[in-house]
Protein backbone atom coordinates (compact mmCIF):
# COMPACT_ATOMS: atom_id res chain seq x y z
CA UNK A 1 -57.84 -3.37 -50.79
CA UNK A 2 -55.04 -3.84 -53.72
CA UNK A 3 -52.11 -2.61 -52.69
CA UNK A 4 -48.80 -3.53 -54.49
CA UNK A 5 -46.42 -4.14 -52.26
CA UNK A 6 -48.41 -6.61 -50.74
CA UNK A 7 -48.10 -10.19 -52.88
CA UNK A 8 -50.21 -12.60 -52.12
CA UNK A 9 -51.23 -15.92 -53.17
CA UNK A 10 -52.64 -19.36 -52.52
CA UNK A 11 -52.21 -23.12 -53.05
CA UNK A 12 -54.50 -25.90 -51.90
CA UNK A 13 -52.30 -28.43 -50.96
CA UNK A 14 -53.62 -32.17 -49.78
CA UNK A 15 -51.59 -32.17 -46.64
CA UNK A 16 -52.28 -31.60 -42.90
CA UNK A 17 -51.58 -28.36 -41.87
CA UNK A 18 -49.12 -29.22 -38.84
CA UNK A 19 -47.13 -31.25 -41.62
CA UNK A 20 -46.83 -28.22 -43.80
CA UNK A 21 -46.23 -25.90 -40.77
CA UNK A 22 -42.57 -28.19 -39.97
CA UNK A 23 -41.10 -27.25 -43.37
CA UNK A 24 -41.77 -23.65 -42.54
CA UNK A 25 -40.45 -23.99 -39.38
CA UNK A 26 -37.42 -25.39 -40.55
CA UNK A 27 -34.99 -23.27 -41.78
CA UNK A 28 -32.75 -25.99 -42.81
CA UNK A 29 -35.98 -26.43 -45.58
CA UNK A 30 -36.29 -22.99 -46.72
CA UNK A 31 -34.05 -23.61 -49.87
CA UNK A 32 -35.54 -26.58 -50.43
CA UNK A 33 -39.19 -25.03 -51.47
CA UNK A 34 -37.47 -21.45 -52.66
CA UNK A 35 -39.48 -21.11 -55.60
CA UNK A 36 -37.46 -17.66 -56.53
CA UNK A 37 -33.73 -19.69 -56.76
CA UNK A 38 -32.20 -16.86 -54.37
CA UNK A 39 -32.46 -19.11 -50.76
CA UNK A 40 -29.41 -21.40 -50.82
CA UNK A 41 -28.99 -22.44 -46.86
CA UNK A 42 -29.78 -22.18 -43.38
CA UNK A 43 -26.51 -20.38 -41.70
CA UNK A 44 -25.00 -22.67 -39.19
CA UNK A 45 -25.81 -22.02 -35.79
CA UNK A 46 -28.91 -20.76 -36.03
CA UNK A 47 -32.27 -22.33 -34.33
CA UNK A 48 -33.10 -26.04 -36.07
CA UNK A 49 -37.04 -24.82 -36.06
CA UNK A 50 -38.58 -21.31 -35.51
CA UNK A 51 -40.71 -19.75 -32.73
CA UNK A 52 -41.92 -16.22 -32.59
CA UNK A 53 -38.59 -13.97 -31.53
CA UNK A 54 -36.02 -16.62 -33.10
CA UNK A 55 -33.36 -15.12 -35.43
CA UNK A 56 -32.21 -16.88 -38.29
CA UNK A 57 -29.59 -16.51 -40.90
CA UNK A 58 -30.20 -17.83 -44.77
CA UNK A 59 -27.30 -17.81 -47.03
CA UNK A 60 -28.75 -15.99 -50.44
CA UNK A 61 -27.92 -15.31 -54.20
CA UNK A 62 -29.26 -12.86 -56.52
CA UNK A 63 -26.25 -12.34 -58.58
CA UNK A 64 -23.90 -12.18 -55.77
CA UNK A 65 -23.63 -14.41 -52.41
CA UNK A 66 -25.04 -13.05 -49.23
CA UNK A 67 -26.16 -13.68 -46.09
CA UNK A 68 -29.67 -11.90 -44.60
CA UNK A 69 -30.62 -12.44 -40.88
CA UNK A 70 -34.66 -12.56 -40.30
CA UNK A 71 -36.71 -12.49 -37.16
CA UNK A 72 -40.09 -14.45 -36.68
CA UNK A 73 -42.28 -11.75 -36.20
CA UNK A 74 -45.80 -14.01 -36.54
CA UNK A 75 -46.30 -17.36 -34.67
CA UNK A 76 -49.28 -19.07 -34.45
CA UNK A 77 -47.95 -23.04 -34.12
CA UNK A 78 -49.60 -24.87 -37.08
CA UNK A 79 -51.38 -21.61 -38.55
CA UNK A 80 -49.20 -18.93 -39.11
CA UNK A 81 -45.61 -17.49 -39.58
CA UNK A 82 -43.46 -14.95 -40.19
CA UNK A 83 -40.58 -13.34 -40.42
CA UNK A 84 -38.98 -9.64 -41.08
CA UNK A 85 -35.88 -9.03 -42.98
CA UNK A 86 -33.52 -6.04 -41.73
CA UNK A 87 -35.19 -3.91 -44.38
CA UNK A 88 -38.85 -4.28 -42.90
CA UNK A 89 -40.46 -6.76 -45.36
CA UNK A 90 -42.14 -9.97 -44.62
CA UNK A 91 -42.72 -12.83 -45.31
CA UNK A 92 -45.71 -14.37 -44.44
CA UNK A 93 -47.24 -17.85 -44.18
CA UNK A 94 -51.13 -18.48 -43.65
CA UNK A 95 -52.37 -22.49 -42.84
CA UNK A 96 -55.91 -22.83 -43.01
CA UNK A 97 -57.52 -26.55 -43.14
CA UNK A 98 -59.82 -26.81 -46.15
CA UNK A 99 -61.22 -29.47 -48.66
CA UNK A 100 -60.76 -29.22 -52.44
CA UNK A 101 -63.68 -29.57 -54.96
CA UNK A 102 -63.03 -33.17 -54.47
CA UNK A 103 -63.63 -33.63 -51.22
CA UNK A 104 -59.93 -34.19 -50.41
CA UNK A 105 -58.67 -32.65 -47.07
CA UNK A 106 -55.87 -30.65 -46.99
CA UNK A 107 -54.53 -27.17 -46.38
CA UNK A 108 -55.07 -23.63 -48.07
CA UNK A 109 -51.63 -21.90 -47.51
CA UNK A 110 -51.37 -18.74 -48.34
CA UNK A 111 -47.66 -17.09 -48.68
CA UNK A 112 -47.08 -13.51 -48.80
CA UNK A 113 -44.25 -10.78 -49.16
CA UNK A 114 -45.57 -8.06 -47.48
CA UNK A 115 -43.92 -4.16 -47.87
CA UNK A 116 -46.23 -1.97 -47.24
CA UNK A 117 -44.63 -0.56 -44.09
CA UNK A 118 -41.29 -0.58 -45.96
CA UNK A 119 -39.47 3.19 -46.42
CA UNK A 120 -37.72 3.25 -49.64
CA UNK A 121 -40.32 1.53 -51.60
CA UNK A 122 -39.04 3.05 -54.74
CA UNK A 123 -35.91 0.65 -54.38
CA UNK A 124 -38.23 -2.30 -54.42
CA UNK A 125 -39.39 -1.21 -57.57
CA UNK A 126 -36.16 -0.38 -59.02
CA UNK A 127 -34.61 -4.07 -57.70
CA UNK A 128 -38.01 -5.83 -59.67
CA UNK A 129 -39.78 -7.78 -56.74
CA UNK A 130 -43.48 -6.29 -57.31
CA UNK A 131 -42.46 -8.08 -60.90
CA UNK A 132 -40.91 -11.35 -59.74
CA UNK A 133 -42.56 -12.17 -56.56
CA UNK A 134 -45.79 -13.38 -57.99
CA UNK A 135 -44.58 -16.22 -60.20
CA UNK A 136 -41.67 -16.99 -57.30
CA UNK A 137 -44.15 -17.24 -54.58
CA UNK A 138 -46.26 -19.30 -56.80
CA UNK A 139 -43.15 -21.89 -57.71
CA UNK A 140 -42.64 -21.62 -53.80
CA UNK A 141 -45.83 -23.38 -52.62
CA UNK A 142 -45.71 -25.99 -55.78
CA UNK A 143 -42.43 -27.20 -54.22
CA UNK A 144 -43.65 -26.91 -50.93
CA UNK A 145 -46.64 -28.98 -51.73
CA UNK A 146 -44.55 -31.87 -53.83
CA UNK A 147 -42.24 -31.48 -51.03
CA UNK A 148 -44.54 -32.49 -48.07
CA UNK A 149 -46.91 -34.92 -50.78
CA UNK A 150 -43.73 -36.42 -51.94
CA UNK A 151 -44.94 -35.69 -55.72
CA UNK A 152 -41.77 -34.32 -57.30
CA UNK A 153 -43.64 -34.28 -60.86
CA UNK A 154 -46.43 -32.68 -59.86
CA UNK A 155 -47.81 -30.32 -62.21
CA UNK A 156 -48.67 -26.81 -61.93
């Protein structure tokens, strides 16, 4: 089913998925693989790694500073997470182990921003994020995967 306000894509990355799971679990980490430039810090005070119910603050930009407060909504430990902003969207993080064409073993992860049960969808539109989430999610698992391979010039 296509449905726009859900974004979804994939990245095989040659990494054990427990390995990749602890960045995504770590807030502290989340503005270290923000492929969209808007995730600048964990807020202090808030849990060093997620589990399904935690609340966690993340200092933002997108023009302005602010601050958003999610809630891990998904937990599966080493498979999946997510988490809900105030407004209803997710975001989404799918682990599956896999091999590449080359026989390497790794991890399909699969990130998504998922709106569909948003109200107000027409302000998602009117903010851009059915435009910029593609290419941001796909920046977001490149740095995740040269963060947790160590191969900062990895390329796309």
């Amino acid at each position: 089913m296509n449905n726009r306000y859900l974004v979804s894509r994939e990245r095989f990355i040659p990494a054990a998925p427990e390995a990749i799971f602890e960045v995504l679990a770590t807030p502290a980490l989340h503005s270290v693989i923000d492929g969209s430039g808007t995730v600048k810090g964990a807020q202090p005070r808030g849990p060093e790694r997620l589990e399904l119910g935690a609340r966690f603050g993340m200092e933002m930009n997108m023009k302005v500073d602010y601050k958003i407060l999610n809630t891990v909504c998904e937990f599966e430990e080493g498979r999946r997470i997510a988490w809900r902003h105030f407004y209803g969207h997710i975001w989404r993080y799918v682990l599956e182990p896999a091999t590449d064409a080359d026989g390497r073993a790794g991890t399909r992860v699969t990130e998504q921003w998922d709106a569909r049960a948003v109200r107000g969808k027409f302000f998602l539109r009117l903010a851009g994020y059915l435009r910029r989430h593609p290419a941001s999610i796909e920046k977001t698992l490149l740095r995740l995967e040269q963060h947790v391979t160590g191969a900062a010039g990895l390329a796309r």
